[in-house]
XYZ file of C-alpha atoms in Angstrom:
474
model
C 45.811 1.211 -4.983
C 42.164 1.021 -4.002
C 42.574 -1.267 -1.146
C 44.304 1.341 1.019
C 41.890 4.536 -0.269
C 39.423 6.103 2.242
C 35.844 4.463 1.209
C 33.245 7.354 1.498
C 29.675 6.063 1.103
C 25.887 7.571 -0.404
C 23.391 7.151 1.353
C 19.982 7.344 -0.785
C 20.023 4.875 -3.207
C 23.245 3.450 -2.839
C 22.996 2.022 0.887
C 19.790 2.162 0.686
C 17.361 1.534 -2.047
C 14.885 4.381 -1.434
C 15.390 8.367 -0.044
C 15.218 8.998 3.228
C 13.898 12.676 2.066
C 11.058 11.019 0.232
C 10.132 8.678 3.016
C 10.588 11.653 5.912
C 8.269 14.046 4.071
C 5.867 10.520 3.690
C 5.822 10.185 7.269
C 5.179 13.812 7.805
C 2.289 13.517 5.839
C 0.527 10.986 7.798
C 1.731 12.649 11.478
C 1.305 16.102 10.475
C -0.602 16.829 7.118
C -1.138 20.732 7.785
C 3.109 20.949 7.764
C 2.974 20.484 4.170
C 1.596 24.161 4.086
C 5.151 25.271 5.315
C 7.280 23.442 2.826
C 7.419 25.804 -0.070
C 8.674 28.339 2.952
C 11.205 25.938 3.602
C 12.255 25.300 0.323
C 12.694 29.210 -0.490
C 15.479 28.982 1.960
C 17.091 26.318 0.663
C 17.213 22.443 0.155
C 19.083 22.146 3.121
C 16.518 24.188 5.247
C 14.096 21.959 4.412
C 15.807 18.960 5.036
C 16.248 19.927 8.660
C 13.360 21.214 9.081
C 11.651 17.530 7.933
C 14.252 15.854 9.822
C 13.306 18.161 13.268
C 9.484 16.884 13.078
C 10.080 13.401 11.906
C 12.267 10.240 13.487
C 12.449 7.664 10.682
C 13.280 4.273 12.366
C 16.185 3.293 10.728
C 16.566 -0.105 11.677
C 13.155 -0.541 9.258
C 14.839 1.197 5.773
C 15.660 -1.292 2.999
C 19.705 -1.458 3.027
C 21.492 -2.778 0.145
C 22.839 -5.724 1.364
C 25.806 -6.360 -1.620
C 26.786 -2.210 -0.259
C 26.842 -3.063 3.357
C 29.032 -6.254 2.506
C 31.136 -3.711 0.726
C 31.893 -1.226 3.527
C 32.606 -4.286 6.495
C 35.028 -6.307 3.572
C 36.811 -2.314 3.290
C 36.585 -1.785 7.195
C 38.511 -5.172 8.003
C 40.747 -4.313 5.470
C 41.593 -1.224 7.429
C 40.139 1.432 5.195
C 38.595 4.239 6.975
C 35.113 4.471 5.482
C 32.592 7.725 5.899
C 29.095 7.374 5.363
C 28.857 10.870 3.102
C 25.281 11.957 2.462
C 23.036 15.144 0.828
C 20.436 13.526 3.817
C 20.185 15.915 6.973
C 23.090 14.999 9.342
C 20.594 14.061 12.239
C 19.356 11.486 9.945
C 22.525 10.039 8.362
C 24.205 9.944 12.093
C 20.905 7.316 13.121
C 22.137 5.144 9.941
C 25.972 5.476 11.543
C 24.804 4.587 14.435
C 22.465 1.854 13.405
C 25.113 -0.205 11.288
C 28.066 0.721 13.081
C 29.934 0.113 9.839
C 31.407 3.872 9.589
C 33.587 6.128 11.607
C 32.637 9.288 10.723
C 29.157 11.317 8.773
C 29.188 13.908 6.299
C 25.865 15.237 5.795
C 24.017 18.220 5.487
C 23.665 20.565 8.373
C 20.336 22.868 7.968
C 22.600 25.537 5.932
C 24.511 23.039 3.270
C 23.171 20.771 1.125
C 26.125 18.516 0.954
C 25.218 17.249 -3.124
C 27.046 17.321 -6.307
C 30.441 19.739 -5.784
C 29.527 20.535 -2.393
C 29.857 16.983 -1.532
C 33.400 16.634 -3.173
C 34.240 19.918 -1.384
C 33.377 18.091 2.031
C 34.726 14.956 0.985
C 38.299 16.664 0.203
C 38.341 18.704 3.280
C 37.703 15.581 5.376
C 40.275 12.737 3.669
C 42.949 16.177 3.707
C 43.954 16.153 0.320
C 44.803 12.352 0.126
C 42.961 10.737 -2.398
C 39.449 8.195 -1.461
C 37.380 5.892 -3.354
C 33.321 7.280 -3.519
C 30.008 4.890 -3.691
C 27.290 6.825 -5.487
C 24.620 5.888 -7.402
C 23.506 8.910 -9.350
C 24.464 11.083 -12.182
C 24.771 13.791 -9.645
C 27.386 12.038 -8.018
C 29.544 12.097 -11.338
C 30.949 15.318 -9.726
C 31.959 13.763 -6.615
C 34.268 10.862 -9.034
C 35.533 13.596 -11.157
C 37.676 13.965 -8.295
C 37.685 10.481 -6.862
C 40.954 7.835 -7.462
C 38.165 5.394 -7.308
C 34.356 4.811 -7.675
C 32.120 2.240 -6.762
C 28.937 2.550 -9.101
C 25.702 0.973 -7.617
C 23.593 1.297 -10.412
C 21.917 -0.879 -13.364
C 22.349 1.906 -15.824
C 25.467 0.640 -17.907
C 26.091 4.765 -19.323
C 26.149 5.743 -15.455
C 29.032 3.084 -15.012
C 30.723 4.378 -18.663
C 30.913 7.905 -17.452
C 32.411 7.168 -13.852
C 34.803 4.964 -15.629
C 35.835 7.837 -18.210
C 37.085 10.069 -15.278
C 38.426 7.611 -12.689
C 39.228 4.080 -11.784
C 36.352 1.653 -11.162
C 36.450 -0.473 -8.340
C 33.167 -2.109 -8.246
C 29.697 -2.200 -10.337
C 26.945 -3.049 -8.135
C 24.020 -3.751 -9.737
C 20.528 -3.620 -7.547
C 17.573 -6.430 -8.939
C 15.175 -4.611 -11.398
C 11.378 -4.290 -10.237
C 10.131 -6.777 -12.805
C 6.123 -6.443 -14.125
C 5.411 -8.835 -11.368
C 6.572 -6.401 -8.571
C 4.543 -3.151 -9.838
C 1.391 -5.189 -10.235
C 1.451 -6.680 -6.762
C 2.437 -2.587 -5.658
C -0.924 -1.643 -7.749
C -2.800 -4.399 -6.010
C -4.281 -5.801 -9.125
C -5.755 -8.613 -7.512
C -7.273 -6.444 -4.526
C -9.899 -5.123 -8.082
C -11.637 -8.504 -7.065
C -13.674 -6.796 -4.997
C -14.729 -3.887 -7.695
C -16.674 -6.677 -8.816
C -18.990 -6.004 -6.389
C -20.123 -2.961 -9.089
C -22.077 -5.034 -10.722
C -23.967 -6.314 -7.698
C -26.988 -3.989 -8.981
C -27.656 -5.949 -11.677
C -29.005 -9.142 -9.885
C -32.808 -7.770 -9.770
C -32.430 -7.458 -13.257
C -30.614 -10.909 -14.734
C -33.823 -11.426 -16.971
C -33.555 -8.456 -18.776
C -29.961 -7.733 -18.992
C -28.575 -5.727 -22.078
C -25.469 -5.200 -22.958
C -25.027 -1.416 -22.630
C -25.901 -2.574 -18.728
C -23.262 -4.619 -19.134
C -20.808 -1.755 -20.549
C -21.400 0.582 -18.049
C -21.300 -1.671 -15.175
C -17.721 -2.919 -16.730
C -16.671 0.899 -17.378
C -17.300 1.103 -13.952
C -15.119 -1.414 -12.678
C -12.383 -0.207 -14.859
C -12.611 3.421 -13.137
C -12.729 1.850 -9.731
C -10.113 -0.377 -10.067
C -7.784 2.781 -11.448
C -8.641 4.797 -8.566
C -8.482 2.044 -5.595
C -4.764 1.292 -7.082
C -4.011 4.754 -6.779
C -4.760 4.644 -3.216
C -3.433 1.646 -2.315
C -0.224 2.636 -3.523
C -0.569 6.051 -1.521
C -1.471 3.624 1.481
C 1.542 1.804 0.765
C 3.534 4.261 0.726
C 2.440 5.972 3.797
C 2.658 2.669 5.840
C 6.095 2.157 4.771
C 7.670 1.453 8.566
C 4.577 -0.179 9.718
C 5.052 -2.539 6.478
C 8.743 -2.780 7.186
C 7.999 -4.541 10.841
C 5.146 -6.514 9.528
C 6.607 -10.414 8.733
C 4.379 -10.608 5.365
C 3.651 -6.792 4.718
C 7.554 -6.028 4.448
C 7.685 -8.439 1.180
C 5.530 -5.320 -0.498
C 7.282 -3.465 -3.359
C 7.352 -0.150 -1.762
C 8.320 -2.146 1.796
C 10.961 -3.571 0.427
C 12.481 -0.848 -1.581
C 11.950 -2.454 -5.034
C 9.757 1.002 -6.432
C 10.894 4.383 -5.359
C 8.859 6.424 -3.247
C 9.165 8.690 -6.100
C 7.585 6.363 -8.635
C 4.818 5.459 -6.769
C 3.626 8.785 -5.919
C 3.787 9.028 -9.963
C 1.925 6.528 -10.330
C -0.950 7.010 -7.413
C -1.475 10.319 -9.257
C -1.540 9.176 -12.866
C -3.836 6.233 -11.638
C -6.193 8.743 -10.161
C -5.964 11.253 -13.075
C -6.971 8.358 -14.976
C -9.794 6.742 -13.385
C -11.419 10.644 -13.586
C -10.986 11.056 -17.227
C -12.598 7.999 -17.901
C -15.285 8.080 -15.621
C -15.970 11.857 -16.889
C -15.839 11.119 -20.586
C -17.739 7.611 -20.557
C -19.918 8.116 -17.412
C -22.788 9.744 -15.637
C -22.038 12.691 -13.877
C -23.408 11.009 -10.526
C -20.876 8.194 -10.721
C -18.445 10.297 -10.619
C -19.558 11.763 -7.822
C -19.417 8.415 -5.802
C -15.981 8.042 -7.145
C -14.891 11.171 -5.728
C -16.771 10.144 -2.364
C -14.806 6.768 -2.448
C -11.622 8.790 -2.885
C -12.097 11.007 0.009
C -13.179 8.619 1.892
C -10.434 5.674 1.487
C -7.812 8.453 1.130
C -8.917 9.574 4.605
C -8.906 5.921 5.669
C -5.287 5.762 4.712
C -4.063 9.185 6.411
C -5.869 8.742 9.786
C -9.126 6.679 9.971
C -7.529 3.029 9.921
C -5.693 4.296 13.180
C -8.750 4.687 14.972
C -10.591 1.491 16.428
C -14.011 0.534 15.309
C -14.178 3.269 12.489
C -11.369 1.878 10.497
C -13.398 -0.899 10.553
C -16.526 0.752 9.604
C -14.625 2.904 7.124
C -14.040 -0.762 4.841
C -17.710 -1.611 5.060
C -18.896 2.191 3.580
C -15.705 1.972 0.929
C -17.294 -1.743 0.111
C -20.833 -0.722 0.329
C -20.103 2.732 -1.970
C -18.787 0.369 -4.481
C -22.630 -0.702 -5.095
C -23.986 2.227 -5.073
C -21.411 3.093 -7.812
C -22.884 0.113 -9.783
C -26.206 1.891 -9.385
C -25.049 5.294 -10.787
C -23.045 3.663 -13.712
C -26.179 1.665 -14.926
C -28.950 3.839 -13.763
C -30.803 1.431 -11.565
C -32.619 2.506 -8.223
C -30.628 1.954 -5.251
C -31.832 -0.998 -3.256
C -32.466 -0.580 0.284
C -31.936 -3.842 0.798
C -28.463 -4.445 -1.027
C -26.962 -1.307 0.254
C -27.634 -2.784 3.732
C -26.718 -6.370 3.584
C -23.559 -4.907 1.771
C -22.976 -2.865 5.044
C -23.604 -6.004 7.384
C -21.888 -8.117 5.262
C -18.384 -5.752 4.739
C -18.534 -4.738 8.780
C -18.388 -8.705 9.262
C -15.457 -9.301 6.714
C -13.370 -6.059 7.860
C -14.087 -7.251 11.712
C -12.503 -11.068 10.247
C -9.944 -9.363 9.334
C -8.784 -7.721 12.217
C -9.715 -10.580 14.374
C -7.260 -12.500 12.459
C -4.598 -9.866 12.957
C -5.345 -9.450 16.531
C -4.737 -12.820 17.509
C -1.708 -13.239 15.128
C 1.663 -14.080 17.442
C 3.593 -10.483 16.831
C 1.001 -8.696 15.534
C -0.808 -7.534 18.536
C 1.589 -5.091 19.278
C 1.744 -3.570 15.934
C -1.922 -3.156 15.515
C -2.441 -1.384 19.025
C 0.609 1.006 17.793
C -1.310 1.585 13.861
C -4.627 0.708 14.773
C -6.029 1.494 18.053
C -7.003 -2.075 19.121
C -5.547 -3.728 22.201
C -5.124 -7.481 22.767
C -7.868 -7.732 24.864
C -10.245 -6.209 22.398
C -10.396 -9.612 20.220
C -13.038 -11.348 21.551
C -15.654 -7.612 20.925
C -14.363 -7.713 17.549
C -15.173 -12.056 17.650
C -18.705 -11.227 18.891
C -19.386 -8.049 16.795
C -18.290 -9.619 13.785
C -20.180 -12.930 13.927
C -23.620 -10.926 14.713
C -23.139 -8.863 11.606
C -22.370 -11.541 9.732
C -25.544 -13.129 10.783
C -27.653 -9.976 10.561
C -26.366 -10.155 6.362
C -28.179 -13.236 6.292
C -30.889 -12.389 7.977
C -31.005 -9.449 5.867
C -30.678 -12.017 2.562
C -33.961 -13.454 3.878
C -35.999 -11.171 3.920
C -34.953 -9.824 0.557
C -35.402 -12.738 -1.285
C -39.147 -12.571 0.257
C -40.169 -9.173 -1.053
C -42.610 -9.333 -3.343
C -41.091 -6.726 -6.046
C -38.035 -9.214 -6.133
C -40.181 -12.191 -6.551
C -42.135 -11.134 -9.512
C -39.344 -10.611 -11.054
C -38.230 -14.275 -11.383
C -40.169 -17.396 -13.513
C -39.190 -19.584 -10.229
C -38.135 -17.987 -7.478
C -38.862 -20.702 -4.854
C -34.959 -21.689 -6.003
C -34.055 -18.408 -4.535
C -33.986 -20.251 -1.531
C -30.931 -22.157 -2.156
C -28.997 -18.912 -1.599
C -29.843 -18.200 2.197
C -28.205 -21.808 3.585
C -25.174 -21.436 0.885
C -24.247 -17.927 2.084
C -24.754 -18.536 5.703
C -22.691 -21.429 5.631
C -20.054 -19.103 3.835
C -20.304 -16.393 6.677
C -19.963 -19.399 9.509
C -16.961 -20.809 7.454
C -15.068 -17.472 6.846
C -15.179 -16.879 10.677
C -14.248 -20.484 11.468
C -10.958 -19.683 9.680
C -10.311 -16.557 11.115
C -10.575 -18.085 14.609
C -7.848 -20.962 13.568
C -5.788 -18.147 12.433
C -5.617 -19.318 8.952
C -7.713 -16.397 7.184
C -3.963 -14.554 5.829
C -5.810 -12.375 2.870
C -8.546 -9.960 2.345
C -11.187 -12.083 2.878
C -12.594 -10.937 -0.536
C -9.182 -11.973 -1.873
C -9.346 -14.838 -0.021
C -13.070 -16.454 -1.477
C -11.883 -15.721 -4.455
C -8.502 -18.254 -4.070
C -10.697 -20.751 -1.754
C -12.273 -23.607 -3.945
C -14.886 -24.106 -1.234
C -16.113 -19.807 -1.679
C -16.094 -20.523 -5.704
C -18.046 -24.038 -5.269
C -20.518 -21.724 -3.315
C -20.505 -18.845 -6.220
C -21.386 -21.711 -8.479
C -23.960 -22.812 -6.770
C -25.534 -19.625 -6.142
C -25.503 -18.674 -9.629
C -27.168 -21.833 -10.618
C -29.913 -21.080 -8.136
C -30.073 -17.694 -10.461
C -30.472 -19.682 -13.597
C -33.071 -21.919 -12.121
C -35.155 -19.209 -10.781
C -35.196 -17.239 -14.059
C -36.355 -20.282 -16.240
């Protein structure tokens, strides 16, 4: 009986693993922030209203959204089978008819128009008036959509939830379980960037002058510290995520990310950008001095303004990563109480500028890539060998910097031997030289924080530098 039934198709969630609401009102957000203002006047007049009125300032590229591919499989098997099959949608019509349009799978959209929100009995009311009182198979995914197979002769249930599938088959024939893959542990760890906290590490930076008489309540705080900062950068990088969703979705290794690829809700990770952040206050309130939290709420401005406009524009994005890296330290500072060195908090600005330019470098002269970064970050083509020159200089001025340090004289009392300090000037500059010799050969893929912390060679340096330490404090 199925074979011949009218196959009438959701689109958020079921042929497609996200919401295109969601992901509209995303993009809004990072074209337009002020708009947000008007959506509670939009909403007053309806779900519908404000669906149109997202979908009039916003053009989500469609070809980008994460289909589900076992769905899409399922309307061409039911087209060549000569089943007429609707694409049948709460979404605003303008963007369900891009979708129809996009897959050419469907011959005809029912959507909402600005005045209904075609959801729950609505949708069935649509659905009936369109297949003319014959009866149709429906593809939901949601226990709104129970309403809609109340008066189906078939469902299709693309769900994991074994109840959803239980109650569609109580009221009507099933014709097909899909089940989407689950977002294992993995997944929502590589969404929070857990191993971007690497460079929260750089918190305890501040303690160097003082190796010889560390304490562990130093220790505590400094480690409280990187705890709060890690909570708080994952927050944003999720928000980033989320906000760079098409720009992601066109990138060959960004469009593997959770969000990207439609594993996590946009819904979820919102949740969790704002229970991260909620987080990383409480504890930094309850366990910490009242100044550290003020450079956390610095970094959060700052990197959340990074991630709604800053990265976008050429040469501040850049200098945008060195202050987020550099306010790190000072962070350490606050947490532990020690002065803020003149000298660290510029070598960490040299030092940052160099490793954010690396990075671009390497994305610059990536094949593909060009293209994409002119469009999300204001660099052209041409601009690769500035960003080249710029970054090698700064890199050089962080060792120059390094130098003359390790000369001052307050630093050098401090140490039993601190002729060994030495040691640490050729190791780093050979670091800096080798970091930009893989950039150039294209080979520099991560963070280039992440990255020393994979590369054996950036450890073997590390270990060498902290033996250096060891020597010059006995």
């Amino acid at each position: 009986m199925t074979s011949s039934l009218p196959l009438y198709v959701d689109l958020d969630g079921t042929l497609i693993a996200t919401d295109s609401l969601h992901e509209s009102l995303l993009k809004l957000v990072r074209s337009s922030p002020l708009a947000l203002l008007q959506l509670p006047f939009w909403l007053l007049k309806g779900r519908a209203v404000l669906k149109r009125e997202v979908a009039r300032r916003t053009r989500l590229d469609v070809s980008t959204l994460p289909y589900r591919p076992e769905v899409i499989e399922l309307v061409r098997r039911a087209r060549e089978a000569g089943r007429r099959t609707i694409l049948a949608t709460a979404s605003d019509g303008r963007v369900a008819r891009r979708v129809a349009e996009h897959l050419g799978l469907f011959d005809a959209v029912l959507a909402s128009d600005g005045e209904r929100n075609v959801k729950g009995a609505a949708k069935l009311a649509a659905i009936q008036a369109d297949a003319g009182g014959q009866g149709f198979s429906y593809a939901g995914d949601h226990p709104a959509d129970m309403k809609v197979w109340q008066g189906a002769q078939a469902a299709v249930v693309v769900s994991r939830s074994a109840t959803l599938a239980r109650r569609a088959a109580g009221v009507t024939e099933v014709e097909a379980v899909i089940q989407p893959r689950r977002a294992g542990l993995g997944r929502y760890l590589y969404g929070l960037r857990a191993h971007q906290w690497l460079k929260n590490l750089l918190v305890f930076l501040p303690l160097m002058p003082v190796l010889h008489e560390l304490t562990q309540a130093l220790v505590v705080d400094a480690a409280l510290a990187f705890v709060a900062f890690s909570l708080m950068a994952s927050g944003i990088y999720v928000l980033n995520d989320l906000l760079d969703l098409e720009s992601d979705r066109r990138h060959h290794r960004k469009r593997r990310r959770p969000f990207a690829a439609g594993d996590i809700a946009p819904a979820t990770g919102l949740a969790m950008s704002a229970s991260l952040g909620i987080a990383s206050l409480a504890l930094s309130v309850a366990l910490l001095p009242t100044s550290f939290v003020a450079v956390l709420l610095v970094y959060a401005a700052l990197t959340t303004a990074y991630s709604v406009f800053l990265k976008r524009r050429a040469v501040v994005d850049v200098f945008s990563l060195a202050a987020l890296y550099t306010i790190r330290v000072a962070a350490g500072t606050e947490a532990t109480g020690q002065p803020l060195s003149f000298w660290i908090l510029s070598f960490s600005l040299f030092i940052f500028l160099s490793l954010a330019l690396a990075k671009r470098y390497v994305e610059l002269t990536a094949a593909g890539d060009a293209g994409q970064l002119k469009r999300d970050r204001g660099y052209h083509p041409g601009d690769a060998t500035f960003v080249l020159c710029t970054g090698v200089a700064a890199g050089q001025m962080s060792a120059l910097l390094l130098s003359l340090y390790l000369q001052d004289q307050q630093m050098l009392s401090r140490y039993e031997n601190p002729t060994w300090l030495w040691v640490l000037i050729p190791v780093f500059l050979f670091w800096t030289v080798r970091i930009w010799l893989k950039a150039i050969r294209g080979v520099l893929h991560d963070d280039p924080v992440v990255f020393a912390a994979r590369d054996w060679v950036s450890r073997l340096a590390v270990a060498i530098g902290a033996v250096a330490l060891w020597m010059a404090n006995n």
